[in-house]
Amino acid sequence: MDRTEVFAQLQRLPEQLREAELAYYGALGRLEDAKLALHAKECELFNLGIIKGKNEQIRDAEVWQHTHELKRMVIKAKLEVDQTKSEYHYLKNKQDNVQLIAQLLLQLQ
């Protein structure tokens, strides 16, 4: 990596970090929306008297029949949050490393 590449990366990385951060917060928002939809559906099922199980296991099974797709959406949203968070941290580490390389290059002059 030569000096030109280092300084070009230093100029690009802040924007890439900003995009990664926006993606992360967007994913967090989608996760919260999915959790809210799941909770609303569960409340609806109980309020309508559809869930009548006498113990927790039976109630969970009854709820599952009506909410498994929403639960899958929550899991997918959690994965997206984790992926975007990982991408942000990767770019942040890359920026730190490139800054260190730039400092070393400047000291060698």
CSV table of N, CA and C in Angstrom, one decimal:
chain,number,residue,atom,x,y,z
A,1,MET,N,0.9,-1.2,0.0
A,1,MET,CA,0.0,0.0,0.0
A,1,MET,C,0.9,1.2,0.0
A,2,ASP,N,0.8,2.0,-1.0
A,2,ASP,CA,1.6,3.2,-1.1
A,2,ASP,C,0.9,4.4,-0.5
A,3,ARG,N,1.6,5.5,-0.4
A,3,ARG,CA,1.1,6.7,0.3
A,3,ARG,C,-0.2,7.2,-0.3
A,4,THR,N,-0.3,7.2,-1.6
A,4,THR,CA,-1.5,7.7,-2.3
A,4,THR,C,-2.7,6.8,-1.9
A,5,GLU,N,-2.5,5.5,-1.9
A,5,GLU,CA,-3.6,4.6,-1.5
A,5,GLU,C,-4.0,4.9,0.0
A,6,VAL,N,-3.1,5.1,0.8
A,6,VAL,CA,-3.4,5.3,2.2
A,6,VAL,C,-4.2,6.5,2.4
A,7,PHE,N,-3.8,7.6,1.8
A,7,PHE,CA,-4.5,8.9,1.9
A,7,PHE,C,-5.9,8.8,1.2
A,8,ALA,N,-6.0,8.1,0.1
A,8,ALA,CA,-7.3,7.9,-0.5
A,8,ALA,C,-8.3,7.1,0.4
A,9,GLN,N,-7.7,6.1,1.1
A,9,GLN,CA,-8.6,5.4,2.0
A,9,GLN,C,-9.0,6.2,3.2
A,10,LEU,N,-8.1,7.0,3.7
A,10,LEU,CA,-8.4,7.9,4.8
A,10,LEU,C,-9.6,8.9,4.4
A,11,GLN,N,-9.6,9.2,3.1
A,11,GLN,CA,-10.7,10.1,2.7
A,11,GLN,C,-12.0,9.4,2.5
A,12,ARG,N,-12.0,8.1,2.1
A,12,ARG,CA,-13.2,7.3,1.9
A,12,ARG,C,-13.8,6.8,3.1
A,13,LEU,N,-13.0,6.4,4.1
A,13,LEU,CA,-13.5,5.6,5.2
A,13,LEU,C,-14.5,6.4,6.1
A,14,PRO,N,-14.4,7.7,6.3
A,14,PRO,CA,-15.4,8.4,7.1
A,14,PRO,C,-16.8,8.2,6.5
A,15,GLU,N,-16.9,8.3,5.2
A,15,GLU,CA,-18.2,8.2,4.5
A,15,GLU,C,-18.7,6.7,4.6
A,16,GLN,N,-17.8,5.8,4.5
A,16,GLN,CA,-18.2,4.4,4.6
A,16,GLN,C,-18.6,4.1,6.0
A,17,LEU,N,-18.0,4.7,7.0
A,17,LEU,CA,-18.4,4.5,8.4
A,17,LEU,C,-19.8,5.1,8.6
A,18,ARG,N,-20.0,6.2,8.0
A,18,ARG,CA,-21.3,6.9,8.2
A,18,ARG,C,-22.4,6.0,7.6
A,19,GLU,N,-22.2,5.4,6.4
A,19,GLU,CA,-23.1,4.6,5.8
A,19,GLU,C,-23.4,3.3,6.6
A,20,ALA,N,-22.3,2.7,7.1
A,20,ALA,CA,-22.4,1.5,8.0
A,20,ALA,C,-23.2,1.9,9.3
A,21,GLU,N,-23.0,3.0,9.8
A,21,GLU,CA,-23.7,3.4,11.0
A,21,GLU,C,-25.2,3.6,10.7
A,22,LEU,N,-25.5,4.3,9.6
A,22,LEU,CA,-26.9,4.4,9.2
A,22,LEU,C,-27.6,3.1,9.0
A,23,ALA,N,-26.8,2.2,8.3
A,23,ALA,CA,-27.4,0.8,8.1
A,23,ALA,C,-27.7,0.1,9.4
A,24,TYR,N,-26.8,0.3,10.4
A,24,TYR,CA,-26.9,-0.3,11.7
A,24,TYR,C,-28.2,0.2,12.4
A,25,TYR,N,-28.3,1.6,12.4
A,25,TYR,CA,-29.5,2.1,13.1
A,25,TYR,C,-30.8,1.8,12.3
A,26,GLY,N,-30.7,1.7,11.0
A,26,GLY,CA,-31.9,1.2,10.3
A,26,GLY,C,-32.3,-0.2,10.6
A,27,ALA,N,-31.3,-1.1,10.8
A,27,ALA,CA,-31.5,-2.4,11.2
A,27,ALA,C,-32.1,-2.5,12.6
A,28,LEU,N,-31.6,-1.6,13.5
A,28,LEU,CA,-32.2,-1.6,14.9
A,28,LEU,C,-33.7,-1.2,14.8
A,29,GLY,N,-34.0,-0.2,14.0
A,29,GLY,CA,-35.4,0.2,13.8
A,29,GLY,C,-36.3,-0.9,13.3
A,30,ARG,N,-35.8,-1.7,12.3
A,30,ARG,CA,-36.5,-2.8,11.8
A,30,ARG,C,-36.7,-3.9,12.8
A,31,LEU,N,-35.7,-4.1,13.7
A,31,LEU,CA,-35.8,-5.1,14.7
A,31,LEU,C,-36.9,-4.7,15.7
A,32,GLU,N,-36.9,-3.4,16.1
A,32,GLU,CA,-37.9,-2.9,17.1
A,32,GLU,C,-39.3,-3.0,16.5
A,33,ASP,N,-39.4,-2.7,15.2
A,33,ASP,CA,-40.7,-2.8,14.5
A,33,ASP,C,-41.2,-4.3,14.5
A,34,ALA,N,-40.3,-5.2,14.2
A,34,ALA,CA,-40.6,-6.6,14.2
A,34,ALA,C,-41.0,-7.1,15.6
A,35,LYS,N,-40.3,-6.7,16.7
A,35,LYS,CA,-40.7,-7.0,18.0
A,35,LYS,C,-42.0,-6.5,18.4
A,36,LEU,N,-42.3,-5.2,18.0
A,36,LEU,CA,-43.6,-4.6,18.3
A,36,LEU,C,-44.7,-5.4,17.6
A,37,ALA,N,-44.5,-5.7,16.3
A,37,ALA,CA,-45.6,-6.5,15.6
A,37,ALA,C,-45.8,-7.8,16.3
A,38,LEU,N,-44.8,-8.5,16.7
A,38,LEU,CA,-45.0,-9.8,17.4
A,38,LEU,C,-45.7,-9.6,18.7
A,39,HIS,N,-45.3,-8.6,19.5
A,39,HIS,CA,-46.0,-8.3,20.8
A,39,HIS,C,-47.5,-8.0,20.5
A,40,ALA,N,-47.8,-7.2,19.5
A,40,ALA,CA,-49.1,-6.8,19.2
A,40,ALA,C,-50.0,-8.0,18.8
A,41,LYS,N,-49.4,-8.9,18.1
A,41,LYS,CA,-50.1,-10.1,17.6
A,41,LYS,C,-50.4,-11.0,18.9
A,42,GLU,N,-49.4,-11.1,19.7
A,42,GLU,CA,-49.6,-11.9,20.9
A,42,GLU,C,-50.7,-11.3,21.8
A,43,CYS,N,-50.7,-10.0,22.0
A,43,CYS,CA,-51.8,-9.4,22.8
A,43,CYS,C,-53.1,-9.6,22.1
A,44,GLU,N,-53.2,-9.5,20.8
A,44,GLU,CA,-54.4,-9.7,20.1
A,44,GLU,C,-55.0,-11.1,20.3
A,45,LEU,N,-54.1,-12.1,20.2
A,45,LEU,CA,-54.5,-13.5,20.4
A,45,LEU,C,-55.1,-13.7,21.8
A,46,PHE,N,-54.5,-13.1,22.8
A,46,PHE,CA,-55.0,-13.2,24.2
A,46,PHE,C,-56.3,-12.5,24.4
A,47,ASN,N,-56.3,-11.3,23.8
A,47,ASN,CA,-57.6,-10.4,24.0
A,47,ASN,C,-58.8,-11.0,23.3
A,48,LEU,N,-58.5,-11.7,22.2
A,48,LEU,CA,-59.7,-12.3,21.4
A,48,LEU,C,-60.0,-13.7,22.0
A,49,GLY,N,-59.3,-14.2,23.0
A,49,GLY,CA,-59.6,-15.4,23.6
A,49,GLY,C,-59.2,-16.6,22.8
A,50,ILE,N,-58.3,-16.4,21.8
A,50,ILE,CA,-57.9,-17.5,21.0
A,50,ILE,C,-56.9,-18.4,21.8
A,51,ILE,N,-56.2,-17.9,22.7
A,51,ILE,CA,-55.2,-18.7,23.5
A,51,ILE,C,-56.0,-19.1,24.8
A,52,LYS,N,-56.1,-20.4,25.0
A,52,LYS,CA,-56.9,-20.9,26.1
A,52,LYS,C,-56.1,-21.9,26.9
A,53,GLY,N,-54.9,-22.1,26.6
A,53,GLY,CA,-54.1,-23.2,27.3
A,53,GLY,C,-54.1,-23.0,28.8
A,54,LYS,N,-54.1,-24.2,29.5
A,54,LYS,CA,-54.1,-24.1,30.9
A,54,LYS,C,-52.7,-24.0,31.5
A,55,ASN,N,-51.7,-24.3,30.8
A,55,ASN,CA,-50.3,-24.1,31.3
A,55,ASN,C,-49.5,-23.4,30.2
A,56,GLU,N,-48.3,-23.0,30.6
A,56,GLU,CA,-47.4,-22.2,29.8
A,56,GLU,C,-47.0,-22.9,28.5
A,57,GLN,N,-46.8,-24.2,28.6
A,57,GLN,CA,-46.4,-24.9,27.4
A,57,GLN,C,-47.5,-25.0,26.3
A,58,ILE,N,-48.7,-25.2,26.8
A,58,ILE,CA,-49.8,-25.3,25.9
A,58,ILE,C,-50.1,-23.9,25.3
A,59,ARG,N,-50.0,-22.9,26.1
A,59,ARG,CA,-50.2,-21.5,25.6
A,59,ARG,C,-49.1,-21.1,24.6
A,60,ASP,N,-47.9,-21.5,24.8
A,60,ASP,CA,-46.8,-21.2,23.9
A,60,ASP,C,-47.0,-21.9,22.6
A,61,ALA,N,-47.5,-23.2,22.6
A,61,ALA,CA,-47.8,-23.9,21.4
A,61,ALA,C,-48.9,-23.2,20.6
A,62,GLU,N,-50.0,-22.8,21.3
A,62,GLU,CA,-51.1,-22.1,20.7
A,62,GLU,C,-50.6,-20.8,20.0
A,63,VAL,N,-49.8,-20.0,20.8
A,63,VAL,CA,-49.3,-18.7,20.2
A,63,VAL,C,-48.4,-19.0,19.0
A,64,TRP,N,-47.6,-20.0,19.1
A,64,TRP,CA,-46.6,-20.3,18.0
A,64,TRP,C,-47.4,-20.5,16.7
A,65,GLN,N,-48.5,-21.2,16.7
A,65,GLN,CA,-49.3,-21.4,15.5
A,65,GLN,C,-49.6,-20.1,14.8
A,66,HIS,N,-49.8,-19.1,15.5
A,66,HIS,CA,-50.2,-17.8,14.9
A,66,HIS,C,-49.1,-16.8,14.8
A,67,THR,N,-48.0,-17.0,15.4
A,67,THR,CA,-46.9,-16.0,15.4
A,67,THR,C,-45.6,-16.5,14.8
A,68,HIS,N,-45.5,-17.7,14.3
A,68,HIS,CA,-44.2,-18.2,13.9
A,68,HIS,C,-43.5,-17.4,12.8
A,69,GLU,N,-44.3,-16.8,11.9
A,69,GLU,CA,-43.7,-16.0,10.9
A,69,GLU,C,-43.2,-14.7,11.4
A,70,LEU,N,-43.9,-14.1,12.4
A,70,LEU,CA,-43.4,-12.9,13.0
A,70,LEU,C,-42.1,-13.2,13.8
A,71,LYS,N,-42.1,-14.3,14.5
A,71,LYS,CA,-40.9,-14.7,15.3
A,71,LYS,C,-39.7,-14.9,14.3
A,72,ARG,N,-40.0,-15.4,13.1
A,72,ARG,CA,-38.9,-15.6,12.2
A,72,ARG,C,-38.4,-14.2,11.7
A,73,MET,N,-39.3,-13.3,11.6
A,73,MET,CA,-38.9,-11.9,11.2
A,73,MET,C,-38.0,-11.3,12.2
A,74,VAL,N,-38.4,-11.5,13.5
A,74,VAL,CA,-37.5,-11.0,14.6
A,74,VAL,C,-36.1,-11.5,14.5
A,75,ILE,N,-36.0,-12.8,14.3
A,75,ILE,CA,-34.7,-13.5,14.2
A,75,ILE,C,-33.9,-12.9,13.1
A,76,LYS,N,-34.6,-12.8,11.9
A,76,LYS,CA,-33.9,-12.2,10.8
A,76,LYS,C,-33.4,-10.8,11.0
A,77,ALA,N,-34.2,-10.0,11.7
A,77,ALA,CA,-33.9,-8.6,12.0
A,77,ALA,C,-32.7,-8.6,13.0
A,78,LYS,N,-32.7,-9.5,14.0
A,78,LYS,CA,-31.5,-9.6,14.9
A,78,LYS,C,-30.2,-9.9,14.1
A,79,LEU,N,-30.3,-10.8,13.2
A,79,LEU,CA,-29.2,-11.2,12.4
A,79,LEU,C,-28.7,-10.0,11.6
A,80,GLU,N,-29.6,-9.2,11.0
A,80,GLU,CA,-29.2,-8.0,10.3
A,80,GLU,C,-28.5,-7.0,11.2
A,81,VAL,N,-29.0,-6.8,12.4
A,81,VAL,CA,-28.4,-5.9,13.3
A,81,VAL,C,-27.0,-6.4,13.6
A,82,ASP,N,-26.8,-7.7,13.9
A,82,ASP,CA,-25.5,-8.2,14.1
A,82,ASP,C,-24.5,-8.0,13.0
A,83,GLN,N,-25.0,-8.2,11.7
A,83,GLN,CA,-24.2,-8.1,10.5
A,83,GLN,C,-23.8,-6.6,10.3
A,84,THR,N,-24.7,-5.7,10.5
A,84,THR,CA,-24.4,-4.3,10.3
A,84,THR,C,-23.5,-3.8,11.3
A,85,LYS,N,-23.6,-4.3,12.6
A,85,LYS,CA,-22.7,-3.9,13.7
A,85,LYS,C,-21.3,-4.4,13.4
A,86,SER,N,-21.2,-5.6,12.9
A,86,SER,CA,-19.9,-6.2,12.5
A,86,SER,C,-19.2,-5.4,11.4
A,87,GLU,N,-20.0,-5.0,10.4
A,87,GLU,CA,-19.5,-4.2,9.3
A,87,GLU,C,-18.9,-2.9,9.8
A,88,TYR,N,-19.7,-2.2,10.7
A,88,TYR,CA,-19.3,-0.9,11.3
A,88,TYR,C,-17.9,-1.1,12.0
A,89,HIS,N,-17.8,-2.1,12.8
A,89,HIS,CA,-16.6,-2.3,13.6
A,89,HIS,C,-15.4,-2.7,12.7
A,90,TYR,N,-15.7,-3.4,11.7
A,90,TYR,CA,-14.6,-3.7,10.7
A,90,TYR,C,-14.1,-2.5,10.1
A,91,LEU,N,-15.0,-1.6,9.6
A,91,LEU,CA,-14.6,-0.3,9.0
A,91,LEU,C,-13.8,0.6,10.0
A,92,LYS,N,-14.3,0.6,11.2
A,92,LYS,CA,-13.7,1.4,12.3
A,92,LYS,C,-12.3,0.9,12.5
A,93,ASN,N,-12.1,-0.4,12.6
A,93,ASN,CA,-10.7,-1.0,12.8
A,93,ASN,C,-9.9,-0.7,11.6
A,94,LYS,N,-10.4,-0.8,10.4
A,94,LYS,CA,-9.7,-0.5,9.2
A,94,LYS,C,-9.2,1.0,9.2
A,95,GLN,N,-10.1,1.9,9.6
A,95,GLN,CA,-9.8,3.3,9.7
A,95,GLN,C,-8.6,3.5,10.7
A,96,ASP,N,-8.7,2.9,11.8
A,96,ASP,CA,-7.6,3.1,12.8
A,96,ASP,C,-6.3,2.6,12.3
A,97,ASN,N,-6.3,1.4,11.6
A,97,ASN,CA,-5.1,0.9,11.0
A,97,ASN,C,-4.5,1.8,9.9
A,98,VAL,N,-5.4,2.3,9.1
A,98,VAL,CA,-4.9,3.2,8.0
A,98,VAL,C,-4.4,4.5,8.6
A,99,GLN,N,-5.0,5.0,9.6
A,99,GLN,CA,-4.4,6.2,10.3
A,99,GLN,C,-3.0,5.9,10.8
A,100,LEU,N,-2.9,4.7,11.4
A,100,LEU,CA,-1.6,4.4,12.0
A,100,LEU,C,-0.5,4.3,10.8
A,101,ILE,N,-0.9,3.7,9.7
A,101,ILE,CA,0.0,3.5,8.6
A,101,ILE,C,0.4,4.9,8.1
A,102,ALA,N,-0.6,5.8,8.0
A,102,ALA,CA,-0.4,7.2,7.5
A,102,ALA,C,0.6,7.9,8.4
A,103,GLN,N,0.5,7.7,9.7
A,103,GLN,CA,1.4,8.3,10.7
A,103,GLN,C,2.8,7.8,10.5
A,104,LEU,N,2.9,6.5,10.3
A,104,LEU,CA,4.2,5.9,10.1
A,104,LEU,C,4.9,6.4,8.8
A,105,LEU,N,4.1,6.5,7.8
A,105,LEU,CA,4.6,7.0,6.5
A,105,LEU,C,5.1,8.5,6.6
A,106,LEU,N,4.3,9.3,7.4
A,106,LEU,CA,4.8,10.6,7.6
A,106,LEU,C,6.0,10.7,8.4
A,107,GLN,N,6.2,9.8,9.3
A,107,GLN,CA,7.4,9.8,10.2
A,107,GLN,C,8.7,9.4,9.4
A,108,LEU,N,8.4,8.5,8.4
A,108,LEU,CA,9.6,8.0,7.5
A,108,LEU,C,10.1,9.1,6.6
A,109,GLN,N,9.4,10.1,6.4
A,109,GLN,CA,9.8,11.1,5.4
A,109,GLN,C,11.0,11.9,5.9
